[in-house]
mmCIF file of C-alpha atoms in Angstrom:
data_model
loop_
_atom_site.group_PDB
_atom_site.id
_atom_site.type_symbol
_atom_site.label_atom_id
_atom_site.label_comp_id
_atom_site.label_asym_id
_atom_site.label_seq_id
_atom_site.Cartn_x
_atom_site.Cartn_y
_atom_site.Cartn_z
ATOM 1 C CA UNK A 119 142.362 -177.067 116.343
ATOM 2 C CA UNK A 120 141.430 -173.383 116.371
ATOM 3 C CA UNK A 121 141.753 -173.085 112.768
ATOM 4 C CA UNK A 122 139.289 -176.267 112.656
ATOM 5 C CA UNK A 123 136.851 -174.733 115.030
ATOM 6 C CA UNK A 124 137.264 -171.363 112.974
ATOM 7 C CA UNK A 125 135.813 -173.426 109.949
ATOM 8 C CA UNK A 126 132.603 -174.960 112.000
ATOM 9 C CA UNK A 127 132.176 -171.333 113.074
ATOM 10 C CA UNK A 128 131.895 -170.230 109.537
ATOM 11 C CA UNK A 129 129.867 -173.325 108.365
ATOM 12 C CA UNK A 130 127.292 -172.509 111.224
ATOM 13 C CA UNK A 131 127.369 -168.610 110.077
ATOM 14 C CA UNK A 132 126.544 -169.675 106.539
ATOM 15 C CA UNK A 133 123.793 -172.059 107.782
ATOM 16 C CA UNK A 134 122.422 -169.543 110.862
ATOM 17 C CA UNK A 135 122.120 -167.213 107.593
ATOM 18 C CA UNK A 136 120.422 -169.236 105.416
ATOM 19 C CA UNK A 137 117.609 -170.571 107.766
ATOM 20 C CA UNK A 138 117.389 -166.862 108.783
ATOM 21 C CA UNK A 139 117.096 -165.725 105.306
ATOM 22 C CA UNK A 140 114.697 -167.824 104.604
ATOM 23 C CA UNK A 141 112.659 -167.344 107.856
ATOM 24 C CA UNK A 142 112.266 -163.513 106.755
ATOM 25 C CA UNK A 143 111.368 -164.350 103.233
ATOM 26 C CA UNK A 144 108.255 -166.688 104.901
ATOM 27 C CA UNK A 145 107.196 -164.146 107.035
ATOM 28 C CA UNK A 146 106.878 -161.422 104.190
ATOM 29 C CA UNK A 147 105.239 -163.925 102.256
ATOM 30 C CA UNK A 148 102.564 -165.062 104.891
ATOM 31 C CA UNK A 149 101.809 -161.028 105.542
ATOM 32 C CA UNK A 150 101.444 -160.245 102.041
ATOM 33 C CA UNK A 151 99.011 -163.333 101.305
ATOM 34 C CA UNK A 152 97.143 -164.068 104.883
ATOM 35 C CA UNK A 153 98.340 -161.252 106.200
ATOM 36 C CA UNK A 154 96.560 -158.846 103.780
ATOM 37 C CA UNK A 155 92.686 -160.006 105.365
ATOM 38 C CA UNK A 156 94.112 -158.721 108.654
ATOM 39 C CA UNK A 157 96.049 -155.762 107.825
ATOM 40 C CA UNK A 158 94.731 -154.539 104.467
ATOM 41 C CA UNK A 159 98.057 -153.123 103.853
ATOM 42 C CA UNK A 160 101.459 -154.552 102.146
ATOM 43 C CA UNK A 161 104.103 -155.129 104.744
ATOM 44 C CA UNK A 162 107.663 -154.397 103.618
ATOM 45 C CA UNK A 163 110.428 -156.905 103.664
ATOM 46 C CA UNK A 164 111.612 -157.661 107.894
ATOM 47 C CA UNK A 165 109.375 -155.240 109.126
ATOM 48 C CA UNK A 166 108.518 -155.260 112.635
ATOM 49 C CA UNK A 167 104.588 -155.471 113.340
ATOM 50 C CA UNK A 168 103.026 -154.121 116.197
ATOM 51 C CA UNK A 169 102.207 -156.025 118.910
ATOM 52 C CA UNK A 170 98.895 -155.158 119.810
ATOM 53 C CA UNK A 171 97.243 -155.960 116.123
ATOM 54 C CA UNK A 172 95.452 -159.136 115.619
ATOM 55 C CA UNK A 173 97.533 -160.099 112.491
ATOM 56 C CA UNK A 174 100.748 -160.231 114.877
ATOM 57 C CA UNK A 175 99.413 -163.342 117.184
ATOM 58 C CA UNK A 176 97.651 -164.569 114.541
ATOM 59 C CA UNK A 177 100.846 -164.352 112.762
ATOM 60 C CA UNK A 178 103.333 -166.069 115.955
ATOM 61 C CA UNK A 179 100.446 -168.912 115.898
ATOM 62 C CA UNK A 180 101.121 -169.822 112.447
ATOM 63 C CA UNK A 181 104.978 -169.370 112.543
ATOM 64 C CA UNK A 182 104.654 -171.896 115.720
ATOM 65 C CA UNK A 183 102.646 -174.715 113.668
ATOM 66 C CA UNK A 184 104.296 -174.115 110.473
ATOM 67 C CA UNK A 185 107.451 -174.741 112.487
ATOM 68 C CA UNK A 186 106.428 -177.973 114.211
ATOM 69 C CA UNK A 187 104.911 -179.341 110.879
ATOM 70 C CA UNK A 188 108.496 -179.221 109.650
ATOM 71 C CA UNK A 189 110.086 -180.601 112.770
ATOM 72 C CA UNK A 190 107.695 -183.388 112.754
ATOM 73 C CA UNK A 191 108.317 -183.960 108.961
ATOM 74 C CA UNK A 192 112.042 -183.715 109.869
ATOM 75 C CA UNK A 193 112.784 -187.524 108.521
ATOM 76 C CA UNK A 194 111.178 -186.859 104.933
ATOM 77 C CA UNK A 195 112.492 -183.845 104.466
ATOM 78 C CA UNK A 196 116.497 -185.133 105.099
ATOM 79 C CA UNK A 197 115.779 -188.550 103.800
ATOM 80 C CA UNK A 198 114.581 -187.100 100.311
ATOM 81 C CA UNK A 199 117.153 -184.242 100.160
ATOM 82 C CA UNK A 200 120.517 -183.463 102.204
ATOM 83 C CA UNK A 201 120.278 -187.200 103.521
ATOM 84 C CA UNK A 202 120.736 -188.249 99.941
ATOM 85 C CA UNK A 203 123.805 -185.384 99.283
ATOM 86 C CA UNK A 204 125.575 -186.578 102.358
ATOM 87 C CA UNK A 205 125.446 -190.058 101.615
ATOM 88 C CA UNK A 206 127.090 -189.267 99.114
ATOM 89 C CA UNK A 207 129.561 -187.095 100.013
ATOM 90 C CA UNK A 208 130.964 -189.453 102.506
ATOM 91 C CA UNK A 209 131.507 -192.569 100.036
ATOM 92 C CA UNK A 210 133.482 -189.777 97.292
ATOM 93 C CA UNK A 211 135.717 -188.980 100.599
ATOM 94 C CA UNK A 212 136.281 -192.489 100.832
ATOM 95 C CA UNK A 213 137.372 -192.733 97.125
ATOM 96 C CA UNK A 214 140.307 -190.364 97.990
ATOM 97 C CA UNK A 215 141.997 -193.035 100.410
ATOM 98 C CA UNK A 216 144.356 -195.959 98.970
ATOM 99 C CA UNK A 217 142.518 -199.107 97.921
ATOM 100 C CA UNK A 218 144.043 -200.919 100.090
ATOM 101 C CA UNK A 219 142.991 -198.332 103.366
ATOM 102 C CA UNK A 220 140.272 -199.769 105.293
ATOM 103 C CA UNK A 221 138.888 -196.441 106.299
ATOM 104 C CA UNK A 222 138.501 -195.817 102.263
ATOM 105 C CA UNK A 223 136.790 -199.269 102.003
ATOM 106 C CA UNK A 224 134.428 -198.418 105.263
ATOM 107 C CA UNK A 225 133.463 -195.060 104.068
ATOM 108 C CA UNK A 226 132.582 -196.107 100.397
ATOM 109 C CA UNK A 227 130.807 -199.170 101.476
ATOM 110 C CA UNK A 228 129.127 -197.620 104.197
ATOM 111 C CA UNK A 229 128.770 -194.257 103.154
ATOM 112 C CA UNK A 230 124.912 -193.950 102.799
ATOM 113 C CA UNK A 231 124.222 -196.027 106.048
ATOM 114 C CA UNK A 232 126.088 -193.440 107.939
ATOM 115 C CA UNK A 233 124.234 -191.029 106.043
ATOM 116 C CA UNK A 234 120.653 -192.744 107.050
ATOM 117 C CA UNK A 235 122.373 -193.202 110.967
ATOM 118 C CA UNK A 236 123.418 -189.521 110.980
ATOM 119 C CA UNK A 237 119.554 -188.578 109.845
ATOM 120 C CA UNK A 238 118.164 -190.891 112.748
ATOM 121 C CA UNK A 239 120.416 -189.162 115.109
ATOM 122 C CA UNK A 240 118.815 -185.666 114.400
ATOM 123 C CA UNK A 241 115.731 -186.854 113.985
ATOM 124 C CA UNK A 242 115.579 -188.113 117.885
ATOM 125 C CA UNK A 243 117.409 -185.440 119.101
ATOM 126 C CA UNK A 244 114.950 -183.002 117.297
ATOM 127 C CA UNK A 245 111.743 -184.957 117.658
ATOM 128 C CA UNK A 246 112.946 -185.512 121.582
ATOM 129 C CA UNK A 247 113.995 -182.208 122.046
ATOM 130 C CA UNK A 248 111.195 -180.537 120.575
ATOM 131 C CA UNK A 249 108.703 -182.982 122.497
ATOM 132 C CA UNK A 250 110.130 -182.581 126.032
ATOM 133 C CA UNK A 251 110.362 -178.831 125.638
ATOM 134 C CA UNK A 252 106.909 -178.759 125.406
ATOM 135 C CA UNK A 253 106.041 -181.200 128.302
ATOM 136 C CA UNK A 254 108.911 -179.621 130.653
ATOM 137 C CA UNK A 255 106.495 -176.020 129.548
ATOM 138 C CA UNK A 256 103.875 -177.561 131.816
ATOM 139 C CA UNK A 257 105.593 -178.898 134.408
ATOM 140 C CA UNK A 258 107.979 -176.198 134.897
ATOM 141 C CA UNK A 259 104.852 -174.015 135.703
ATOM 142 C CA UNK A 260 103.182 -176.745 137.836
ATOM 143 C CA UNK A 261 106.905 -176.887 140.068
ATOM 144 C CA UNK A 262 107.079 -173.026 140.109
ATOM 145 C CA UNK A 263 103.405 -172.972 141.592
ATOM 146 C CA UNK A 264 102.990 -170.744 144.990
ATOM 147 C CA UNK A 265 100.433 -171.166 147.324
ATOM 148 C CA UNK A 266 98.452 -168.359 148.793
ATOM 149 C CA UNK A 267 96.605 -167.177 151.548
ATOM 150 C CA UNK A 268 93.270 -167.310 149.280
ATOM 151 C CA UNK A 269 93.678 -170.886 148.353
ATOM 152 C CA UNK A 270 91.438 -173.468 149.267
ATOM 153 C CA UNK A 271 92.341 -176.729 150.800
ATOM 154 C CA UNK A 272 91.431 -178.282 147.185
ATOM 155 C CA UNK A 273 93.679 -176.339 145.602
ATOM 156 C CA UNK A 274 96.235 -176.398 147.906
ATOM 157 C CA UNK A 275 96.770 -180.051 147.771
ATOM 158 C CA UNK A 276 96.542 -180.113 144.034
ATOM 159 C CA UNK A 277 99.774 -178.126 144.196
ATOM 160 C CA UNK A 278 101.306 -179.769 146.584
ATOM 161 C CA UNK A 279 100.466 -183.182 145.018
ATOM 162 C CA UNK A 280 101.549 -182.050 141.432
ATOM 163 C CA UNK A 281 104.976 -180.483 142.320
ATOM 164 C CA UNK A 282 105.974 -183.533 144.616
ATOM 165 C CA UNK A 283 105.375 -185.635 141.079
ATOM 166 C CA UNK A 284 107.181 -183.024 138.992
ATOM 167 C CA UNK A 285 110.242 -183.188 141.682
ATOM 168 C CA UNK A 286 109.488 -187.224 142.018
ATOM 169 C CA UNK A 287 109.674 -187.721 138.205
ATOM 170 C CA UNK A 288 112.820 -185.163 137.729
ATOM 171 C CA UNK A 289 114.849 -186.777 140.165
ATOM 172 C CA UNK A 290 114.450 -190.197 139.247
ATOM 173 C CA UNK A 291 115.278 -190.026 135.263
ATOM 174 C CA UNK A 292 118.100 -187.625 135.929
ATOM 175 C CA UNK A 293 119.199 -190.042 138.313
ATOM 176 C CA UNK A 294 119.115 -193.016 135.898
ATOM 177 C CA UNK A 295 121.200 -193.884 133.348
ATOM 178 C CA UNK A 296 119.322 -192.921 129.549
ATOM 179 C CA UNK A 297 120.793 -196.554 128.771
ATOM 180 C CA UNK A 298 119.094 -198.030 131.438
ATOM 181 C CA UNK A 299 115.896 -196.139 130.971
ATOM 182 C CA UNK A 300 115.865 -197.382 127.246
ATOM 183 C CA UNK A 301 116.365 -201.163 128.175
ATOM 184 C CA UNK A 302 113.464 -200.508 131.055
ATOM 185 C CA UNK A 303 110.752 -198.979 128.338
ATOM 186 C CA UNK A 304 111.615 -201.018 125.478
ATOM 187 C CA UNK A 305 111.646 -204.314 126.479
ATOM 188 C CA UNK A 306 109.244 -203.523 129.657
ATOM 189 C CA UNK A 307 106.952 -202.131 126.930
ATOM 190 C CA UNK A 308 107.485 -205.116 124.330
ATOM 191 C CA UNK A 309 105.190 -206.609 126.629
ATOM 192 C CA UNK A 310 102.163 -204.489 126.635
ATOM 193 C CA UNK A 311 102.450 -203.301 123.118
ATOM 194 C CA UNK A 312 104.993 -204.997 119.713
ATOM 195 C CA UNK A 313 106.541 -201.110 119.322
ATOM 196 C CA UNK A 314 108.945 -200.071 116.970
ATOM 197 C CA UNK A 315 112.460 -199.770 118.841
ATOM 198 C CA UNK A 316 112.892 -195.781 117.520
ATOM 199 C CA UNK A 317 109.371 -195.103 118.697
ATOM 200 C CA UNK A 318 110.613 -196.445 121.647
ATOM 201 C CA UNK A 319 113.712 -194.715 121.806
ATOM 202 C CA UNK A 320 111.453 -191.060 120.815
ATOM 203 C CA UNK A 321 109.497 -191.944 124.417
ATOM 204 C CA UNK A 322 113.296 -192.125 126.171
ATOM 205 C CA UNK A 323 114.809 -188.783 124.615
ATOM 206 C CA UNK A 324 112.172 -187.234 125.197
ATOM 207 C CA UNK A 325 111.603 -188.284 128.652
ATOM 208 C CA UNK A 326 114.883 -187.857 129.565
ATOM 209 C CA UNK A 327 115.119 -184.192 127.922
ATOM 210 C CA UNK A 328 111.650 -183.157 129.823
ATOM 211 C CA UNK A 329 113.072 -183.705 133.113
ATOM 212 C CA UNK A 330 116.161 -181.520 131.771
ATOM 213 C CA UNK A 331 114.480 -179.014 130.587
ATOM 214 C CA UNK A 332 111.842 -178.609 133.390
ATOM 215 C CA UNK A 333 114.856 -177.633 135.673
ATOM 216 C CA UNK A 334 116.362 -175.337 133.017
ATOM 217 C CA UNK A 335 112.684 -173.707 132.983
ATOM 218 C CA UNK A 336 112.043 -174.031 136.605
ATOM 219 C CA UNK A 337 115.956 -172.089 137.132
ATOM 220 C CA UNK A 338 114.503 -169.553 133.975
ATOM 221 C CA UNK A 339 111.293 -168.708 135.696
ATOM 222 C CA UNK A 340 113.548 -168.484 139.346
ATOM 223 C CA UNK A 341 115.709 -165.729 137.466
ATOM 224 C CA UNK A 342 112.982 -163.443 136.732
ATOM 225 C CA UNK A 343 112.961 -160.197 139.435
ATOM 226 C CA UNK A 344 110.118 -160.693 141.559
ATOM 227 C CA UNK A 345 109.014 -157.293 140.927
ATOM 228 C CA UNK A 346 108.066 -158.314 137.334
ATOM 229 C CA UNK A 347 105.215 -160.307 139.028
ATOM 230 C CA UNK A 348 104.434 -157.138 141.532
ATOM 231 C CA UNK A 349 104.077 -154.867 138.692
ATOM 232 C CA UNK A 350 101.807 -157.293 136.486
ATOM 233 C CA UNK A 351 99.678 -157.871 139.772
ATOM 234 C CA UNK A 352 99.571 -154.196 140.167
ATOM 235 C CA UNK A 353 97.920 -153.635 137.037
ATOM 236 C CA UNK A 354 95.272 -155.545 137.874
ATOM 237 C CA UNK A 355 96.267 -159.188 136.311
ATOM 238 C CA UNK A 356 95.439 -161.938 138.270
ATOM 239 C CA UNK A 357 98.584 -164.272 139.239
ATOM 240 C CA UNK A 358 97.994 -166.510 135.884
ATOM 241 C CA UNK A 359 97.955 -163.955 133.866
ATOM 242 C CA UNK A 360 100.933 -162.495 134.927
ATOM 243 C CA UNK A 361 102.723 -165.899 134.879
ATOM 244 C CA UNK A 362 101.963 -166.330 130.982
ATOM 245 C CA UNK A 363 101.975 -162.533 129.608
ATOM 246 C CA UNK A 364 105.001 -161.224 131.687
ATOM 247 C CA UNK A 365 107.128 -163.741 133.708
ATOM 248 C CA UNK A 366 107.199 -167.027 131.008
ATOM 249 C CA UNK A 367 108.088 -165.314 127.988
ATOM 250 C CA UNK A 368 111.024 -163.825 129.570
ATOM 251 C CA UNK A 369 111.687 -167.302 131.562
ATOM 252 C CA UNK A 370 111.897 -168.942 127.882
ATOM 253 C CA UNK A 371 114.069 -166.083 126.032
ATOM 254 C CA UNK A 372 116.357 -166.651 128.717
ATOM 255 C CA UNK A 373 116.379 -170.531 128.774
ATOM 256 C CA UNK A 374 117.134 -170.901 124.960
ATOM 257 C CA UNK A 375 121.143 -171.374 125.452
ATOM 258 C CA UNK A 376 120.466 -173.783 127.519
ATOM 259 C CA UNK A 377 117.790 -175.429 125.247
ATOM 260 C CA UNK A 378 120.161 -175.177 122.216
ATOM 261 C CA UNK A 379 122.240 -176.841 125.037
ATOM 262 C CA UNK A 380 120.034 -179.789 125.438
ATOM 263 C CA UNK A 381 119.743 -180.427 121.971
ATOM 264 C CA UNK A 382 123.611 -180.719 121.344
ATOM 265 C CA UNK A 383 123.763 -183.155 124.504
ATOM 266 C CA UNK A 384 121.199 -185.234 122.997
ATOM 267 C CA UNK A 385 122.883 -185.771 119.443
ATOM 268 C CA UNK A 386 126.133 -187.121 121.590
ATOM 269 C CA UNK A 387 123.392 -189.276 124.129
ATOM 270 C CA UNK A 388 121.396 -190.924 121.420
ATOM 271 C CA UNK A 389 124.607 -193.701 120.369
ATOM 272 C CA UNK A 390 123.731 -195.355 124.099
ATOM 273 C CA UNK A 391 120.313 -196.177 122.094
ATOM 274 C CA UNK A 392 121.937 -198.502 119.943
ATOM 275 C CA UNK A 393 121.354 -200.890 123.192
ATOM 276 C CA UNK A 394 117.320 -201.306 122.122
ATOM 277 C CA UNK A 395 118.743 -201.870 118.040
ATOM 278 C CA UNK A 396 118.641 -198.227 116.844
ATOM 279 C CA UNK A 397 120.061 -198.201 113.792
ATOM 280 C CA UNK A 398 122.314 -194.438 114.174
ATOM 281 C CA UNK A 399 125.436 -193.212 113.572
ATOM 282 C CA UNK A 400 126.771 -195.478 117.172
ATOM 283 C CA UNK A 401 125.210 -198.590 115.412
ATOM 284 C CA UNK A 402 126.560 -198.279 111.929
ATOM 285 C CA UNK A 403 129.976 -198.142 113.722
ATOM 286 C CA UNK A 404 129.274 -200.948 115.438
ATOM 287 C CA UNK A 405 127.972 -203.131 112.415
ATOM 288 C CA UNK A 406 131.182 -201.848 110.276
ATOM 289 C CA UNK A 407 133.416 -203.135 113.456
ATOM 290 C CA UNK A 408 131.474 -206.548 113.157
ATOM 291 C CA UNK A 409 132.203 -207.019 109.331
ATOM 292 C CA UNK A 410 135.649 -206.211 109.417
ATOM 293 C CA UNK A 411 136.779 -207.304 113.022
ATOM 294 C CA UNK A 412 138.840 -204.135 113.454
ATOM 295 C CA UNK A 413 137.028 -201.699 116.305
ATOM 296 C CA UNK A 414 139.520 -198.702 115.425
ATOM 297 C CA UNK A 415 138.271 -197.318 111.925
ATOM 298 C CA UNK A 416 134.728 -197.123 112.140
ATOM 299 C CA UNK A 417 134.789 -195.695 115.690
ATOM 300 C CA UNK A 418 137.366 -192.660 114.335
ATOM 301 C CA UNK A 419 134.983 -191.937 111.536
ATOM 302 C CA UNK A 420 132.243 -191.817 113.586
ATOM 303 C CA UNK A 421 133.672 -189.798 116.083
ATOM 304 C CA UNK A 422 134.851 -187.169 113.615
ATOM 305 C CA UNK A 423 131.128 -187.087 112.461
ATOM 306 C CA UNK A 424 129.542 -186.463 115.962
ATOM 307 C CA UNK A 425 132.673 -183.757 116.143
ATOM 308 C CA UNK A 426 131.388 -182.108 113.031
ATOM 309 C CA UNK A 427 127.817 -182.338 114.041
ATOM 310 C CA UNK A 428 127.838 -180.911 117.087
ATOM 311 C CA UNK A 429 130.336 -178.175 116.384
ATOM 312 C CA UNK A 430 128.247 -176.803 113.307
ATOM 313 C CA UNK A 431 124.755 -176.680 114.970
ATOM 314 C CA UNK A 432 126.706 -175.497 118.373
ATOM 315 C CA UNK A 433 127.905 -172.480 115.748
ATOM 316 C CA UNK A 434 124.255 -172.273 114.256
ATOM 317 C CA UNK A 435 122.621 -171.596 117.479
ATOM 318 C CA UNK A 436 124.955 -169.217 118.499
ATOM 319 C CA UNK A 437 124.701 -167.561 115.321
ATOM 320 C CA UNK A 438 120.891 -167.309 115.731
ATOM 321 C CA UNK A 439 121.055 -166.777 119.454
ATOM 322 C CA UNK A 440 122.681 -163.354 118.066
ATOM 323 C CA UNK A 441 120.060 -162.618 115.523
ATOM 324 C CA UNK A 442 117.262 -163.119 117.416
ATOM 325 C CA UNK A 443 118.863 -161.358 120.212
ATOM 326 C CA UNK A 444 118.662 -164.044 123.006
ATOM 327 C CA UNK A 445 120.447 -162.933 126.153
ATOM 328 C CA UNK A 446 123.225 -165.613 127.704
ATOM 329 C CA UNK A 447 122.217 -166.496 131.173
ATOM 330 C CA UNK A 448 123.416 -169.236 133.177
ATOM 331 C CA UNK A 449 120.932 -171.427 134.113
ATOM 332 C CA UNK A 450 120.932 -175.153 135.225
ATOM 333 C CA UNK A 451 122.924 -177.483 133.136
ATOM 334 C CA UNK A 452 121.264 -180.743 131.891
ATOM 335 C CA UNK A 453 124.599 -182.698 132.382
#
């Protein structure tokens, strides 16, 4: 097994590098084009900018929505590229087993299914990811909100009334199944509104990873020294500012293992989908084990390609983690 893990180490390297490599070559590109209204000067290749110049938040704005177009866009881009490579890849491994090996006959025959499952799989752990982080940005502040002496009664019970619905809604999806919760919105839904099942099961990941990730916030924002806040409120900021300039950014950096975290967990979580008719990598399994009545085979290959899943993109993010210099603290785990 180490020698196994040693090559999912590598693979991630290779990968970490390439996104990396290509992440540099965008940015020198977008300060040499857009960049050049701004600066009026060529920026060299992965050189640092400095903060205080327009171009630079101008710049992180772009990076940010150029980012989420591609994340949203996530399902066209594998579909129409890798999706089509793995596919296959997976029926020629299936060519090297005896004719007479079911796991040969299961892999050629169903080699560009599990291809299309494992590009569902991604694409709700992604999407859901992606989405909750966002939401759990909101309510982690709303949780973390202090009352003080200069408050009014309005305000006062607006932040008591919003953090008893941040801590209502966190406790009761992490204290519910995700199976559960996708039976509860899909077919509760199907009678409001005829939605799609993997809309439906987008609204669960990403429900269920917002209340995750609003605790790993929440703990992020906790493990910030308190005189960070002191010093911003010293220099004159009021306690708002100081939450989003000085305390948040920090709270974040220091979240992201545990974000990277969340997004392995949900790659593994997503097979209980299969429940509302999903059609990923858990329901391919099961549709193999239905043709050929034999449970065993399809289930193995599957679980070798969750294995191979998460242990690359664990190796990825650690491999970027490293790059981007993001420090390894322990903060709440969404398990």
């Amino acid at each position: 097994m180490p020698g196994l893990k040693n090559v999912f180490k590598q693979i991630g390297k290779a990968i970490a590098f390439l996104f990396v490599s290509l992440y540099r070559l965008f940015l020198f590109l977008l300060d040499n084009t857009i960049g050049l209204i701004f600066s009026k000067k060529f920026n060299g290749y992965n050189k640092a900018l400095d903060k205080d110049k327009v171009w630079y938040k101008v710049r992180f704005v772009l990076q940010i929505l150029v980012l989420l177009l591609l994340i949203f866009s996530f399902n066209e881009i594998y579909y129409y590229t890798i999706g089509q490579v793995i596919g296959s890849f997976i029926t020629w491994i299936g060519t090297l087993f005896k004719e007479t090996s079911i796991y040969g006959k299961i892999l050629i025959e169903y080699g560009h299914k599990f291809s299309e499952g494992i590009g569902t799989t991604l694409y709700l752990s992604l999407i859901g990811t992606t989405i909750g982080f966002i939401f759990a940005i909101f309510l982690s502040l709303i949780v973390t909100l202090k009352r003080y002496p200069e408050d009014g009664v309005i305000k006062k019970t607006f932040k008591s009334i919003g953090k008893w619905f941040v801590k209502t809604y966190v406790t009761v999806i992490r204290g519910t199944p995700m199976m559960v919760q996708a039976m509860i919105i899909y077919w509760g839904g199907k009678t409001f509104v005829d939605w799609d099942h993997l809309v439906a099961a987008l609204v669960v990941v990403s429900l269920n990873t917002t209340a995750y990730l609003t605790e790993v916030l929440r703990g992020g924002i906790e493990s910030i020294d308190k005189g960070q806040q002191e010093g911003g409120l010293s220099l004159g900021l009021s306690n708002f500012q100081t939450m989003m300039t000085i305390v948040f950014p920090q709270a974040i950096k220091n979240s992201m293992a545990s974000i990277g975290n969340e997004f392995v967990i949900n790659i593994k979580d997503t097979s209980v989908l299969s429940v509302i008719l999903v059609v990923d990598l858990f329901r391919v399994a099961q549709l193999a084990q239905a043709k050929y009545l034999n449970p065993f085979p399809p289930f193995i290959i599957v679980a070798v390609i969750y294995l191979i899943l998460t242990s690359t993109i664990t190796a990825i993010l650690k491999r970027l983690s490293k790059v981007l210099e993001v420090p390894e603290v322990k903060l709440p785990s969404a398990n």
